[in-house]
Amino acid sequence: MTYGQIITLLFILLILYYAGLVTMDIMADKRMKASDEAKNEEAEIDISGLAGGFEPVEINRDNSRPTTVPQSMGTVRYKEPVMTNGYPVDSLISKTKNAIESGRYDDLDNLVYKCEAA
């Protein structure tokens, strides 16, 4: 086979492929329309006889539950923070207060860097 014959054969196969796709799309569209028509068939139900005998009923529910405090949770105690990377909490607080009062945050920047690097 020559190059021209191969290209011609591939072109013909491509045309047949697209013709098949178009045909299958048309058939699928017809099937979809038929199934939609079957789904749209609804039967009407008359409930006027049932609705006439309807009487509303009030339902009362008691949603309040007694609040019980577990005995182990009696008093809440202050707990020291643990995640300071080995730097004392009192020192952190005092340096923070000093930085706020003086307006110089150089000390605080170094402190944060040390805590992050630890």
PDB file of N, CA and C in Angstrom, residues 9-107:
ATOM      1  N   LEU A   9      -7.807   5.485   2.962  1.00  0.00           N
ATOM      2  CA  LEU A   9      -8.497   4.482   3.773  1.00  0.00           C
ATOM      3  C   LEU A   9      -8.821   5.052   5.160  1.00  0.00           C
ATOM      4  N   LEU A  10      -7.872   5.735   5.773  1.00  0.00           N
ATOM      5  CA  LEU A  10      -8.114   6.331   7.086  1.00  0.00           C
ATOM      6  C   LEU A  10      -9.193   7.407   7.018  1.00  0.00           C
ATOM      7  N   PHE A  11      -9.207   8.182   5.947  1.00  0.00           N
ATOM      8  CA  PHE A  11     -10.213   9.218   5.773  1.00  0.00           C
ATOM      9  C   PHE A  11     -11.605   8.601   5.631  1.00  0.00           C
ATOM     10  N   ILE A  12     -11.705   7.523   4.876  1.00  0.00           N
ATOM     11  CA  ILE A  12     -12.993   6.833   4.699  1.00  0.00           C
ATOM     12  C   ILE A  12     -13.455   6.244   6.030  1.00  0.00           C
ATOM     13  N   LEU A  13     -12.518   5.646   6.790  1.00  0.00           N
ATOM     14  CA  LEU A  13     -12.874   5.094   8.100  1.00  0.00           C
ATOM     15  C   LEU A  13     -13.339   6.199   9.054  1.00  0.00           C
ATOM     16  N   LEU A  14     -12.711   7.355   8.973  1.00  0.00           N
ATOM     17  CA  LEU A  14     -13.106   8.480   9.815  1.00  0.00           C
ATOM     18  C   LEU A  14     -14.520   8.939   9.478  1.00  0.00           C
ATOM     19  N   ILE A  15     -14.839   9.003   8.192  1.00  0.00           N
ATOM     20  CA  ILE A  15     -16.185   9.404   7.767  1.00  0.00           C
ATOM     21  C   ILE A  15     -17.213   8.386   8.243  1.00  0.00           C
ATOM     22  N   LEU A  16     -16.904   7.088   8.117  1.00  0.00           N
ATOM     23  CA  LEU A  16     -17.824   6.045   8.583  1.00  0.00           C
ATOM     24  C   LEU A  16     -18.006   6.116  10.108  1.00  0.00           C
ATOM     25  N   TYR A  17     -16.929   6.397  10.809  1.00  0.00           N
ATOM     26  CA  TYR A  17     -16.987   6.509  12.267  1.00  0.00           C
ATOM     27  C   TYR A  17     -17.940   7.632  12.683  1.00  0.00           C
ATOM     28  N   TYR A  18     -17.783   8.813  12.070  1.00  0.00           N
ATOM     29  CA  TYR A  18     -18.657   9.934  12.398  1.00  0.00           C
ATOM     30  C   TYR A  18     -20.096   9.675  11.975  1.00  0.00           C
ATOM     31  N   ALA A  19     -20.307   8.980  10.869  1.00  0.00           N
ATOM     32  CA  ALA A  19     -21.667   8.629  10.447  1.00  0.00           C
ATOM     33  C   ALA A  19     -22.303   7.705  11.481  1.00  0.00           C
ATOM     34  N   GLY A  20     -21.534   6.759  12.007  1.00  0.00           N
ATOM     35  CA  GLY A  20     -22.041   5.870  13.057  1.00  0.00           C
ATOM     36  C   GLY A  20     -22.383   6.634  14.325  1.00  0.00           C
ATOM     37  N   LEU A  21     -21.537   7.599  14.706  1.00  0.00           N
ATOM     38  CA  LEU A  21     -21.816   8.399  15.901  1.00  0.00           C
ATOM     39  C   LEU A  21     -23.104   9.205  15.751  1.00  0.00           C
ATOM     40  N   VAL A  22     -23.295   9.801  14.578  1.00  0.00           N
ATOM     41  CA  VAL A  22     -24.505  10.587  14.339  1.00  0.00           C
ATOM     42  C   VAL A  22     -25.733   9.690  14.398  1.00  0.00           C
ATOM     43  N   THR A  23     -25.651   8.510  13.797  1.00  0.00           N
ATOM     44  CA  THR A  23     -26.772   7.569  13.804  1.00  0.00           C
ATOM     45  C   THR A  23     -27.108   7.144  15.229  1.00  0.00           C
ATOM     46  N   MET A  24     -26.084   6.830  16.024  1.00  0.00           N
ATOM     47  CA  MET A  24     -26.337   6.394  17.403  1.00  0.00           C
ATOM     48  C   MET A  24     -26.911   7.537  18.244  1.00  0.00           C
ATOM     49  N   ASP A  25     -26.496   8.781  17.993  1.00  0.00           N
ATOM     50  CA  ASP A  25     -27.060   9.919  18.713  1.00  0.00           C
ATOM     51  C   ASP A  25     -28.532  10.107  18.378  1.00  0.00           C
ATOM     52  N   ILE A  26     -28.885   9.946  17.117  1.00  0.00           N
ATOM     53  CA  ILE A  26     -30.287  10.085  16.708  1.00  0.00           C
ATOM     54  C   ILE A  26     -31.134   9.004  17.356  1.00  0.00           C
ATOM     55  N   MET A  27     -30.629   7.770  17.383  1.00  0.00           N
ATOM     56  CA  MET A  27     -31.378   6.666  17.998  1.00  0.00           C
ATOM     57  C   MET A  27     -31.514   6.886  19.508  1.00  0.00           C
ATOM     58  N   ALA A  28     -30.453   7.375  20.147  1.00  0.00           N
ATOM     59  CA  ALA A  28     -30.508   7.620  21.590  1.00  0.00           C
ATOM     60  C   ALA A  28     -31.497   8.733  21.905  1.00  0.00           C
ATOM     61  N   ASP A  29     -31.563   9.750  21.056  1.00  0.00           N
ATOM     62  CA  ASP A  29     -32.501  10.848  21.257  1.00  0.00           C
ATOM     63  C   ASP A  29     -33.938  10.347  21.174  1.00  0.00           C
ATOM     64  N   LYS A  30     -34.212   9.453  20.219  1.00  0.00           N
ATOM     65  CA  LYS A  30     -35.565   8.896  20.094  1.00  0.00           C
ATOM     66  C   LYS A  30     -35.926   8.087  21.334  1.00  0.00           C
ATOM     67  N   ARG A  31     -34.965   7.316  21.852  1.00  0.00           N
ATOM     68  CA  ARG A  31     -35.223   6.522  23.056  1.00  0.00           C
ATOM     69  C   ARG A  31     -35.481   7.429  24.265  1.00  0.00           C
ATOM     70  N   MET A  32     -34.730   8.523  24.373  1.00  0.00           N
ATOM     71  CA  MET A  32     -34.906   9.450  25.496  1.00  0.00           C
ATOM     72  C   MET A  32     -36.293  10.085  25.455  1.00  0.00           C
ATOM     73  N   LYS A  33     -36.737  10.477  24.259  1.00  0.00           N
ATOM     74  CA  LYS A  33     -38.063  11.080  24.132  1.00  0.00           C
ATOM     75  C   LYS A  33     -39.144  10.083  24.514  1.00  0.00           C
ATOM     76  N   ALA A  34     -38.989   8.821  24.094  1.00  0.00           N
ATOM     77  CA  ALA A  34     -39.979   7.793  24.420  1.00  0.00           C
ATOM     78  C   ALA A  34     -40.020   7.542  25.926  1.00  0.00           C
ATOM     79  N   SER A  35     -38.866   7.525  26.578  1.00  0.00           N
ATOM     80  CA  SER A  35     -38.852   7.275  28.021  1.00  0.00           C
ATOM     81  C   SER A  35     -39.397   8.483  28.790  1.00  0.00           C
ATOM     82  N   ASP A  36     -39.151   9.702  28.292  1.00  0.00           N
ATOM     83  CA  ASP A  36     -39.703  10.893  28.939  1.00  0.00           C
ATOM     84  C   ASP A  36     -41.219  10.908  28.849  1.00  0.00           C
ATOM     85  N   GLU A  37     -41.760  10.486  27.720  1.00  0.00           N
ATOM     86  CA  GLU A  37     -43.211  10.436  27.568  1.00  0.00           C
ATOM     87  C   GLU A  37     -43.807   9.409  28.516  1.00  0.00           C
ATOM     88  N   ALA A  38     -43.110   8.296  28.719  1.00  0.00           N
ATOM     89  CA  ALA A  38     -43.608   7.272  29.630  1.00  0.00           C
ATOM     90  C   ALA A  38     -43.566   7.778  31.075  1.00  0.00           C
ATOM     91  N   LYS A  39     -42.566   8.576  31.411  1.00  0.00           N
ATOM     92  CA  LYS A  39     -42.451   9.105  32.772  1.00  0.00           C
ATOM     93  C   LYS A  39     -43.508  10.169  33.044  1.00  0.00           C
ATOM     94  N   ASN A  40     -43.901  10.912  32.031  1.00  0.00           N
ATOM     95  CA  ASN A  40     -44.835  12.012  32.214  1.00  0.00           C
ATOM     96  C   ASN A  40     -46.274  11.564  32.397  1.00  0.00           C
ATOM     97  N   GLU A  41     -46.543  10.311  32.211  1.00  0.00           N
ATOM     98  CA  GLU A  41     -47.909   9.821  32.389  1.00  0.00           C
ATOM     99  C   GLU A  41     -48.185   9.717  33.888  1.00  0.00           C
ATOM    100  N   GLU A  42     -48.968  10.657  34.398  1.00  0.00           N
ATOM    101  CA  GLU A  42     -49.294  10.684  35.812  1.00  0.00           C
ATOM    102  C   GLU A  42     -50.775  10.398  35.994  1.00  0.00           C
ATOM    103  N   ALA A  43     -51.069   9.651  37.032  1.00  0.00           N
ATOM    104  CA  ALA A  43     -52.465   9.355  37.340  1.00  0.00           C
ATOM    105  C   ALA A  43     -52.942  10.330  38.407  1.00  0.00           C
ATOM    106  N   GLU A  44     -54.113  10.910  38.192  1.00  0.00           N
ATOM    107  CA  GLU A  44     -54.666  11.834  39.166  1.00  0.00           C
ATOM    108  C   GLU A  44     -55.373  11.048  40.258  1.00  0.00           C
ATOM    109  N   ILE A  45     -55.142  11.473  41.488  1.00  0.00           N
ATOM    110  CA  ILE A  45     -55.757  10.813  42.635  1.00  0.00           C
ATOM    111  C   ILE A  45     -56.640  11.836  43.336  1.00  0.00           C
ATOM    112  N   ASP A  46     -57.871  11.462  43.584  1.00  0.00           N
ATOM    113  CA  ASP A  46     -58.813  12.365  44.240  1.00  0.00           C
ATOM    114  C   ASP A  46     -58.786  12.102  45.742  1.00  0.00           C
ATOM    115  N   ILE A  47     -58.335  13.090  46.525  1.00  0.00           N
ATOM    116  CA  ILE A  47     -58.276  12.927  47.978  1.00  0.00           C
ATOM    117  C   ILE A  47     -59.259  13.856  48.685  1.00  0.00           C
ATOM    118  N   SER A  48     -60.205  14.391  47.952  1.00  0.00           N
ATOM    119  CA  SER A  48     -61.158  15.326  48.564  1.00  0.00           C
ATOM    120  C   SER A  48     -61.983  14.639  49.652  1.00  0.00           C
ATOM    121  N   GLY A  49     -62.281  13.369  49.494  1.00  0.00           N
ATOM    122  CA  GLY A  49     -63.038  12.640  50.517  1.00  0.00           C
ATOM    123  C   GLY A  49     -62.224  12.481  51.794  1.00  0.00           C
ATOM    124  N   LEU A  50     -60.931  12.257  51.656  1.00  0.00           N
ATOM    125  CA  LEU A  50     -60.079  12.100  52.829  1.00  0.00           C
ATOM    126  C   LEU A  50     -59.818  13.435  53.517  1.00  0.00           C
ATOM    127  N   ALA A  51     -59.701  14.493  52.751  1.00  0.00           N
ATOM    128  CA  ALA A  51     -59.401  15.802  53.315  1.00  0.00           C
ATOM    129  C   ALA A  51     -60.571  16.354  54.118  1.00  0.00           C
ATOM    130  N   GLY A  52     -61.786  15.967  53.787  1.00  0.00           N
ATOM    131  CA  GLY A  52     -62.953  16.462  54.514  1.00  0.00           C
ATOM    132  C   GLY A  52     -62.996  15.963  55.949  1.00  0.00           C
ATOM    133  N   GLY A  53     -62.497  14.772  56.219  1.00  0.00           N
ATOM    134  CA  GLY A  53     -62.528  14.199  57.565  1.00  0.00           C
ATOM    135  C   GLY A  53     -61.286  14.522  58.374  1.00  0.00           C
ATOM    136  N   PHE A  54     -60.465  15.414  57.904  1.00  0.00           N
ATOM    137  CA  PHE A  54     -59.222  15.744  58.598  1.00  0.00           C
ATOM    138  C   PHE A  54     -59.484  16.706  59.745  1.00  0.00           C
ATOM    139  N   GLU A  55     -58.968  16.379  60.917  1.00  0.00           N
ATOM    140  CA  GLU A  55     -59.058  17.267  62.068  1.00  0.00           C
ATOM    141  C   GLU A  55     -57.653  17.465  62.623  1.00  0.00           C
ATOM    142  N   PRO A  56     -57.241  18.712  62.812  1.00  0.00           N
ATOM    143  CA  PRO A  56     -55.898  18.938  63.339  1.00  0.00           C
ATOM    144  C   PRO A  56     -55.795  18.518  64.803  1.00  0.00           C
ATOM    145  N   VAL A  57     -54.647  17.977  65.148  1.00  0.00           N
ATOM    146  CA  VAL A  57     -54.401  17.520  66.512  1.00  0.00           C
ATOM    147  C   VAL A  57     -53.159  18.235  67.023  1.00  0.00           C
ATOM    148  N   GLU A  58     -53.245  18.810  68.223  1.00  0.00           N
ATOM    149  CA  GLU A  58     -52.094  19.497  68.805  1.00  0.00           C
ATOM    150  C   GLU A  58     -51.250  18.488  69.570  1.00  0.00           C
ATOM    151  N   ILE A  59     -49.964  18.527  69.313  1.00  0.00           N
ATOM    152  CA  ILE A  59     -49.036  17.616  69.979  1.00  0.00           C
ATOM    153  C   ILE A  59     -48.136  18.441  70.882  1.00  0.00           C
ATOM    154  N   ASN A  60     -48.115  18.109  72.152  1.00  0.00           N
ATOM    155  CA  ASN A  60     -47.252  18.795  73.118  1.00  0.00           C
ATOM    156  C   ASN A  60     -46.081  17.885  73.454  1.00  0.00           C
ATOM    157  N   ARG A  61     -44.905  18.455  73.356  1.00  0.00           N
ATOM    158  CA  ARG A  61     -43.700  17.682  73.681  1.00  0.00           C
ATOM    159  C   ARG A  61     -42.948  18.397  74.785  1.00  0.00           C
ATOM    160  N   ASP A  62     -42.425  17.636  75.687  1.00  0.00           N
ATOM    161  CA  ASP A  62     -41.607  18.196  76.753  1.00  0.00           C
ATOM    162  C   ASP A  62     -40.150  18.046  76.340  1.00  0.00           C
ATOM    163  N   ASN A  63     -39.577  19.128  75.820  1.00  0.00           N
ATOM    164  CA  ASN A  63     -38.197  19.082  75.346  1.00  0.00           C
ATOM    165  C   ASN A  63     -37.189  19.482  76.412  1.00  0.00           C
ATOM    166  N   SER A  64     -37.658  19.862  77.576  1.00  0.00           N
ATOM    167  CA  SER A  64     -36.712  20.285  78.614  1.00  0.00           C
ATOM    168  C   SER A  64     -36.141  19.051  79.297  1.00  0.00           C
ATOM    169  N   ARG A  65     -34.833  19.010  79.336  1.00  0.00           N
ATOM    170  CA  ARG A  65     -34.143  17.903  79.999  1.00  0.00           C
ATOM    171  C   ARG A  65     -33.457  18.462  81.239  1.00  0.00           C
ATOM    172  N   PRO A  66     -33.448  17.714  82.289  1.00  0.00           N
ATOM    173  CA  PRO A  66     -32.758  18.208  83.484  1.00  0.00           C
ATOM    174  C   PRO A  66     -31.254  18.276  83.217  1.00  0.00           C
ATOM    175  N   THR A  67     -30.668  19.403  83.577  1.00  0.00           N
ATOM    176  CA  THR A  67     -29.231  19.558  83.364  1.00  0.00           C
ATOM    177  C   THR A  67     -28.504  18.999  84.574  1.00  0.00           C
ATOM    178  N   THR A  68     -27.702  18.013  84.320  1.00  0.00           N
ATOM    179  CA  THR A  68     -26.920  17.410  85.395  1.00  0.00           C
ATOM    180  C   THR A  68     -25.460  17.701  85.145  1.00  0.00           C
ATOM    181  N   VAL A  69     -24.797  18.202  86.170  1.00  0.00           N
ATOM    182  CA  VAL A  69     -23.373  18.493  86.078  1.00  0.00           C
ATOM    183  C   VAL A  69     -22.634  17.289  86.630  1.00  0.00           C
ATOM    184  N   PRO A  70     -21.698  16.749  85.871  1.00  0.00           N
ATOM    185  CA  PRO A  70     -20.935  15.620  86.402  1.00  0.00           C
ATOM    186  C   PRO A  70     -20.194  16.032  87.671  1.00  0.00           C
ATOM    187  N   GLN A  71     -20.109  15.129  88.604  1.00  0.00           N
ATOM    188  CA  GLN A  71     -19.477  15.427  89.883  1.00  0.00           C
ATOM    189  C   GLN A  71     -17.995  15.734  89.735  1.00  0.00           C
ATOM    190  N   SER A  72     -17.344  15.153  88.730  1.00  0.00           N
ATOM    191  CA  SER A  72     -15.911  15.374  88.557  1.00  0.00           C
ATOM    192  C   SER A  72     -15.610  16.780  88.036  1.00  0.00           C
ATOM    193  N   MET A  73     -16.586  17.485  87.495  1.00  0.00           N
ATOM    194  CA  MET A  73     -16.385  18.820  86.944  1.00  0.00           C
ATOM    195  C   MET A  73     -16.764  19.905  87.951  1.00  0.00           C
ATOM    196  N   GLY A  74     -16.696  19.636  89.216  1.00  0.00           N
ATOM    197  CA  GLY A  74     -17.121  20.561  90.254  1.00  0.00           C
ATOM    198  C   GLY A  74     -16.541  21.954  90.114  1.00  0.00           C
ATOM    199  N   THR A  75     -15.231  22.105  90.198  1.00  0.00           N
ATOM    200  CA  THR A  75     -14.609  23.415  90.075  1.00  0.00           C
ATOM    201  C   THR A  75     -13.595  23.378  88.947  1.00  0.00           C
ATOM    202  N   VAL A  76     -13.519  24.469  88.231  1.00  0.00           N
ATOM    203  CA  VAL A  76     -12.560  24.575  87.135  1.00  0.00           C
ATOM    204  C   VAL A  76     -11.333  25.290  87.674  1.00  0.00           C
ATOM    205  N   ARG A  77     -10.196  24.662  87.515  1.00  0.00           N
ATOM    206  CA  ARG A  77      -8.962  25.241  88.024  1.00  0.00           C
ATOM    207  C   ARG A  77      -8.145  25.800  86.875  1.00  0.00           C
ATOM    208  N   TYR A  78      -7.321  26.802  87.189  1.00  0.00           N
ATOM    209  CA  TYR A  78      -6.440  27.391  86.185  1.00  0.00           C
ATOM    210  C   TYR A  78      -5.359  26.393  85.835  1.00  0.00           C
ATOM    211  N   LYS A  79      -5.103  26.273  84.559  1.00  0.00           N
ATOM    212  CA  LYS A  79      -4.105  25.326  84.090  1.00  0.00           C
ATOM    213  C   LYS A  79      -3.042  26.098  83.316  1.00  0.00           C
ATOM    214  N   GLU A  80      -1.793  25.873  83.632  1.00  0.00           N
ATOM    215  CA  GLU A  80      -0.694  26.548  82.953  1.00  0.00           C
ATOM    216  C   GLU A  80      -0.590  26.052  81.510  1.00  0.00           C
ATOM    217  N   PRO A  81      -0.344  26.947  80.559  1.00  0.00           N
ATOM    218  CA  PRO A  81      -0.129  26.515  79.178  1.00  0.00           C
ATOM    219  C   PRO A  81       1.132  25.672  79.066  1.00  0.00           C
ATOM    220  N   VAL A  82       1.070  24.650  78.253  1.00  0.00           N
ATOM    221  CA  VAL A  82       2.180  23.721  78.129  1.00  0.00           C
ATOM    222  C   VAL A  82       2.997  23.987  76.870  1.00  0.00           C
ATOM    223  N   MET A  83       2.366  24.464  75.803  1.00  0.00           N
ATOM    224  CA  MET A  83       3.030  24.578  74.507  1.00  0.00           C
ATOM    225  C   MET A  83       3.813  25.885  74.366  1.00  0.00           C
ATOM    226  N   THR A  84       4.871  26.070  75.148  1.00  0.00           N
ATOM    227  CA  THR A  84       5.692  27.275  75.032  1.00  0.00           C
ATOM    228  C   THR A  84       7.092  26.938  74.563  1.00  0.00           C
ATOM    229  N   ASN A  85       7.312  25.726  74.133  1.00  0.00           N
ATOM    230  CA  ASN A  85       8.617  25.263  73.641  1.00  0.00           C
ATOM    231  C   ASN A  85       9.727  25.496  74.656  1.00  0.00           C
ATOM    232  N   GLY A  86       9.431  25.262  75.912  1.00  0.00           N
ATOM    233  CA  GLY A  86      10.447  25.342  76.945  1.00  0.00           C
ATOM    234  C   GLY A  86      10.692  26.733  77.481  1.00  0.00           C
ATOM    235  N   TYR A  87       9.999  27.727  77.024  1.00  0.00           N
ATOM    236  CA  TYR A  87      10.185  29.098  77.504  1.00  0.00           C
ATOM    237  C   TYR A  87       9.171  29.349  78.614  1.00  0.00           C
ATOM    238  N   PRO A  88       9.578  29.863  79.772  1.00  0.00           N
ATOM    239  CA  PRO A  88       8.637  30.050  80.889  1.00  0.00           C
ATOM    240  C   PRO A  88       7.494  31.001  80.524  1.00  0.00           C
ATOM    241  N   VAL A  89       6.301  30.633  80.938  1.00  0.00           N
ATOM    242  CA  VAL A  89       5.111  31.411  80.613  1.00  0.00           C
ATOM    243  C   VAL A  89       5.175  32.792  81.255  1.00  0.00           C
ATOM    244  N   ASP A  90       5.637  32.863  82.495  1.00  0.00           N
ATOM    245  CA  ASP A  90       5.720  34.163  83.169  1.00  0.00           C
ATOM    246  C   ASP A  90       6.637  35.110  82.409  1.00  0.00           C
ATOM    247  N   SER A  91       7.723  34.577  81.886  1.00  0.00           N
ATOM    248  CA  SER A  91       8.651  35.403  81.116  1.00  0.00           C
ATOM    249  C   SER A  91       8.001  35.888  79.823  1.00  0.00           C
ATOM    250  N   LEU A  92       7.227  35.023  79.186  1.00  0.00           N
ATOM    251  CA  LEU A  92       6.513  35.417  77.965  1.00  0.00           C
ATOM    252  C   LEU A  92       5.557  36.567  78.251  1.00  0.00           C
ATOM    253  N   ILE A  93       4.806  36.437  79.338  1.00  0.00           N
ATOM    254  CA  ILE A  93       3.818  37.460  79.676  1.00  0.00           C
ATOM    255  C   ILE A  93       4.498  38.782  80.006  1.00  0.00           C
ATOM    256  N   SER A  94       5.573  38.729  80.799  1.00  0.00           N
ATOM    257  CA  SER A  94       6.245  39.979  81.183  1.00  0.00           C
ATOM    258  C   SER A  94       6.886  40.657  79.973  1.00  0.00           C
ATOM    259  N   LYS A  95       7.501  39.882  79.080  1.00  0.00           N
ATOM    260  CA  LYS A  95       8.115  40.488  77.891  1.00  0.00           C
ATOM    261  C   LYS A  95       7.049  41.085  76.975  1.00  0.00           C
ATOM    262  N   THR A  96       5.898  40.436  76.893  1.00  0.00           N
ATOM    263  CA  THR A  96       4.811  40.960  76.073  1.00  0.00           C
ATOM    264  C   THR A  96       4.301  42.283  76.644  1.00  0.00           C
ATOM    265  N   LYS A  97       4.116  42.327  77.963  1.00  0.00           N
ATOM    266  CA  LYS A  97       3.657  43.564  78.595  1.00  0.00           C
ATOM    267  C   LYS A  97       4.672  44.679  78.405  1.00  0.00           C
ATOM    268  N   ASN A  98       5.967  44.366  78.567  1.00  0.00           N
ATOM    269  CA  ASN A  98       7.008  45.379  78.386  1.00  0.00           C
ATOM    270  C   ASN A  98       7.016  45.910  76.956  1.00  0.00           C
ATOM    271  N   ALA A  99       6.833  45.019  75.988  1.00  0.00           N
ATOM    272  CA  ALA A  99       6.840  45.439  74.587  1.00  0.00           C
ATOM    273  C   ALA A  99       5.654  46.346  74.288  1.00  0.00           C
ATOM    274  N   ILE A 100       4.508  46.029  74.861  1.00  0.00           N
ATOM    275  CA  ILE A 100       3.318  46.844  74.625  1.00  0.00           C
ATOM    276  C   ILE A 100       3.470  48.220  75.270  1.00  0.00           C
ATOM    277  N   GLU A 101       4.008  48.240  76.499  1.00  0.00           N
ATOM    278  CA  GLU A 101       4.160  49.512  77.210  1.00  0.00           C
ATOM    279  C   GLU A 101       5.196  50.411  76.551  1.00  0.00           C
ATOM    280  N   SER A 102       6.308  49.825  76.118  1.00  0.00           N
ATOM    281  CA  SER A 102       7.391  50.643  75.555  1.00  0.00           C
ATOM    282  C   SER A 102       7.169  50.976  74.086  1.00  0.00           C
ATOM    283  N   GLY A 103       6.392  50.173  73.408  1.00  0.00           N
ATOM    284  CA  GLY A 103       6.163  50.404  71.984  1.00  0.00           C
ATOM    285  C   GLY A 103       7.274  49.840  71.110  1.00  0.00           C
ATOM    286  N   ARG A 104       8.257  49.212  71.715  1.00  0.00           N
ATOM    287  CA  ARG A 104       9.342  48.590  70.946  1.00  0.00           C
ATOM    288  C   ARG A 104       9.088  47.084  70.922  1.00  0.00           C
ATOM    289  N   TYR A 105       9.020  46.554  69.728  1.00  0.00           N
ATOM    290  CA  TYR A 105       8.695  45.138  69.588  1.00  0.00           C
ATOM    291  C   TYR A 105       9.899  44.300  69.199  1.00  0.00           C
ATOM    292  N   ASP A 106      11.116  44.856  69.327  1.00  0.00           N
ATOM    293  CA  ASP A 106      12.312  44.093  68.971  1.00  0.00           C
ATOM    294  C   ASP A 106      12.474  42.883  69.878  1.00  0.00           C
ATOM    295  N   ASP A 107      12.268  43.104  71.178  1.00  0.00           N
ATOM    296  CA  ASP A 107      12.377  42.006  72.134  1.00  0.00           C
ATOM    297  C   ASP A 107      11.347  40.925  71.836  1.00  0.00           C
TER     298      ASP A 107
END
